[in-house]
Coordinates of C-alpha atoms in Angstrom, one line a residue:
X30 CA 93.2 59.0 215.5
X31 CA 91.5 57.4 212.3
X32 CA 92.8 57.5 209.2
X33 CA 91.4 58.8 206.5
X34 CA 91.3 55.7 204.1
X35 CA 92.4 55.5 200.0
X36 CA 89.3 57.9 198.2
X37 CA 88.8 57.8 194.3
X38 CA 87.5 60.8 193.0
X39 CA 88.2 60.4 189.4
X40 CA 89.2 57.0 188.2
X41 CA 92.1 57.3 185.5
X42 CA 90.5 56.3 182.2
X43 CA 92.8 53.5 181.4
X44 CA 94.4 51.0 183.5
X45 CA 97.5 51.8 181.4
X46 CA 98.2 55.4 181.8
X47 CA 100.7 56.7 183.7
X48 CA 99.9 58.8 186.9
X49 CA 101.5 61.3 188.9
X50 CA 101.7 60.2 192.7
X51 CA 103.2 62.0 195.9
X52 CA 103.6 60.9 199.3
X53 CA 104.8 63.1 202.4
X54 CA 105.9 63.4 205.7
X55 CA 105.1 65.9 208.1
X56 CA 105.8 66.2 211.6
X57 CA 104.7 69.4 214.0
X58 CA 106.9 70.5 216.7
X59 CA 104.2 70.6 218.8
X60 CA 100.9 68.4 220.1
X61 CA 98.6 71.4 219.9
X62 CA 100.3 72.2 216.2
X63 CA 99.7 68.6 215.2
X64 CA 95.7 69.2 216.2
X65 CA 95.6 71.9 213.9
X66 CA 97.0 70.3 211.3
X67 CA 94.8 67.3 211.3
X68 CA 92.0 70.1 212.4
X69 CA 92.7 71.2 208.5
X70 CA 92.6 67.6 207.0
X71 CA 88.7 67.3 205.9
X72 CA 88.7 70.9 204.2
X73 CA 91.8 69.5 201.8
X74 CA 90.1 65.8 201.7
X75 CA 87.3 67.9 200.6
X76 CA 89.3 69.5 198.3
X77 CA 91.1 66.3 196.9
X78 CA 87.3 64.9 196.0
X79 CA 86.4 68.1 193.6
X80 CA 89.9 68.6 192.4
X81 CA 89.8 68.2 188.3
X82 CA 93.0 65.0 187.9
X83 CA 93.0 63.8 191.4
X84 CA 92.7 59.9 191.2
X85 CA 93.4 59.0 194.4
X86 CA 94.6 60.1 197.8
X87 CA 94.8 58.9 201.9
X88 CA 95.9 60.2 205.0
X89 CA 97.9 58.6 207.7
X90 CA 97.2 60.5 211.2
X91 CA 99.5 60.1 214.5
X92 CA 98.3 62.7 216.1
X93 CA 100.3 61.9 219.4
X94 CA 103.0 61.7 217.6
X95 CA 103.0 64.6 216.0
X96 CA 103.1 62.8 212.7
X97 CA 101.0 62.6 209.3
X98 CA 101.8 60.8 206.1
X99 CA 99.9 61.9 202.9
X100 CA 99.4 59.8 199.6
X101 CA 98.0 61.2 196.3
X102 CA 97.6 60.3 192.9
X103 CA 97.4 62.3 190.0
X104 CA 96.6 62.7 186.5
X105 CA 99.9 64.7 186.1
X106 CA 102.2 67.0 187.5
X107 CA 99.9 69.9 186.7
X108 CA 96.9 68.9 188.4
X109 CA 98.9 68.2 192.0
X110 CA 100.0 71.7 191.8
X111 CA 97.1 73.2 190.3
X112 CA 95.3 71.5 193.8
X113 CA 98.3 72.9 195.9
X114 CA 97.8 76.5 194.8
X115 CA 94.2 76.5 195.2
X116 CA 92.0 77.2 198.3
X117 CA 91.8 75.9 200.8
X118 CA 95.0 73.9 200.6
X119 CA 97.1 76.9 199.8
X120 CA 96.7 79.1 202.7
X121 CA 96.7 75.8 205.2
X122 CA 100.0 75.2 203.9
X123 CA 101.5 78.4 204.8
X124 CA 99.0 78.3 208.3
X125 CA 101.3 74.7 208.9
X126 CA 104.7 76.3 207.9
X127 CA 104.6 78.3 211.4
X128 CA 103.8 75.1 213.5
X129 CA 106.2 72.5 211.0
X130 CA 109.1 70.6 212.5
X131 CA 109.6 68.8 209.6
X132 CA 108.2 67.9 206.2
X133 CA 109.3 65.7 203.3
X134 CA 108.2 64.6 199.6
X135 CA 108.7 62.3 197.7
X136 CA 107.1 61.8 193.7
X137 CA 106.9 59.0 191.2
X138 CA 105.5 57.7 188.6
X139 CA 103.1 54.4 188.2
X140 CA 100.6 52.8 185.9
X141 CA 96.8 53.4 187.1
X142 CA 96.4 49.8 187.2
X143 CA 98.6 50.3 190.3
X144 CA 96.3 52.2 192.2
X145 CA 96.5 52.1 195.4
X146 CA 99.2 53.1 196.5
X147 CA 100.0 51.3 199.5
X148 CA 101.4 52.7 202.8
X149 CA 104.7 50.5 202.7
X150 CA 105.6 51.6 199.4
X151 CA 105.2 55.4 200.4
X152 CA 107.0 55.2 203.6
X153 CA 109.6 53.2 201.6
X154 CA 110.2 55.6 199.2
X155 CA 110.1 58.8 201.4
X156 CA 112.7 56.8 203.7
X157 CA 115.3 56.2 200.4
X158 CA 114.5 60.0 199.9
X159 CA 116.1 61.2 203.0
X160 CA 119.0 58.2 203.1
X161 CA 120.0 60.1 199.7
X162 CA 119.5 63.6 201.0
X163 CA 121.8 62.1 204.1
X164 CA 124.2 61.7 201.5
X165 CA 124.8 64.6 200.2
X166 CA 126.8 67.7 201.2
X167 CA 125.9 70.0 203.7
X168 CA 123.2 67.5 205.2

């Protein structure tokens, strides 16, 4: 399956200022709950290009695999979640929750100048994530 390449909705408005970006990890337990998911994908890419602070954002399909990475950057904290509790990404959340094996997230912080993200650094950071949640107790 095709992925759905960096987009750039609304370019920050300086190469200095700091944005908000988030990368996950999702994997379905199923094939048929993997096709839904990606099913779902251009409503929320749809989404991503209206959403007021969204400044960048890709997706990584494996349908076979059952896997999908995610990459967004954002003005700020507030506008990811503001876009995560609005339609149609809210209720296709809870849709994936029944059909989810597995999901991860990761967040940082980088200059706009930055932009884009690239695929290495996400999976490189959502791979530290869950080395330190290894870590810890009752993991």
């Amino acid at each position: 399956m095709p992925d759905i390449p960096w987009l750039t909705p609304t370019p920050p408005a300086a190469p200095d200022a700091e944005v908000y970006v988030m990368a996950s990890r999702f994997e379905t337990a199923t094939l048929i709950g993997a096709v839904r998911f990606f099913l779902k994908s251009p409503g929320i890419i749809g989404q991503i290009r209206k959403a007021t602070g969204a400044h960048g954002a890709a997706l990584r399909a494996r349908v076979p695999r059952r896997t999908f990475l995610t990459l967004s950057a954002w003005e700020d904290r507030d506008a990811l979640y503001r876009f995560a509790r609005s339609e149609p990404h809210r209720t296709s959340s809870r849709a994936a929750s029944a059909y989810m094996k597995e999901s991860a997230f990761t967040f940082w912080t980088v200059r706009a100048s930055e932009l884009p993200i690239s695929w290495e650094e996400a999976e490189r950071r959502l791979a530290e994530q869950a080395d330190e949640q290894a870590e810890q107790p009752n993991h």
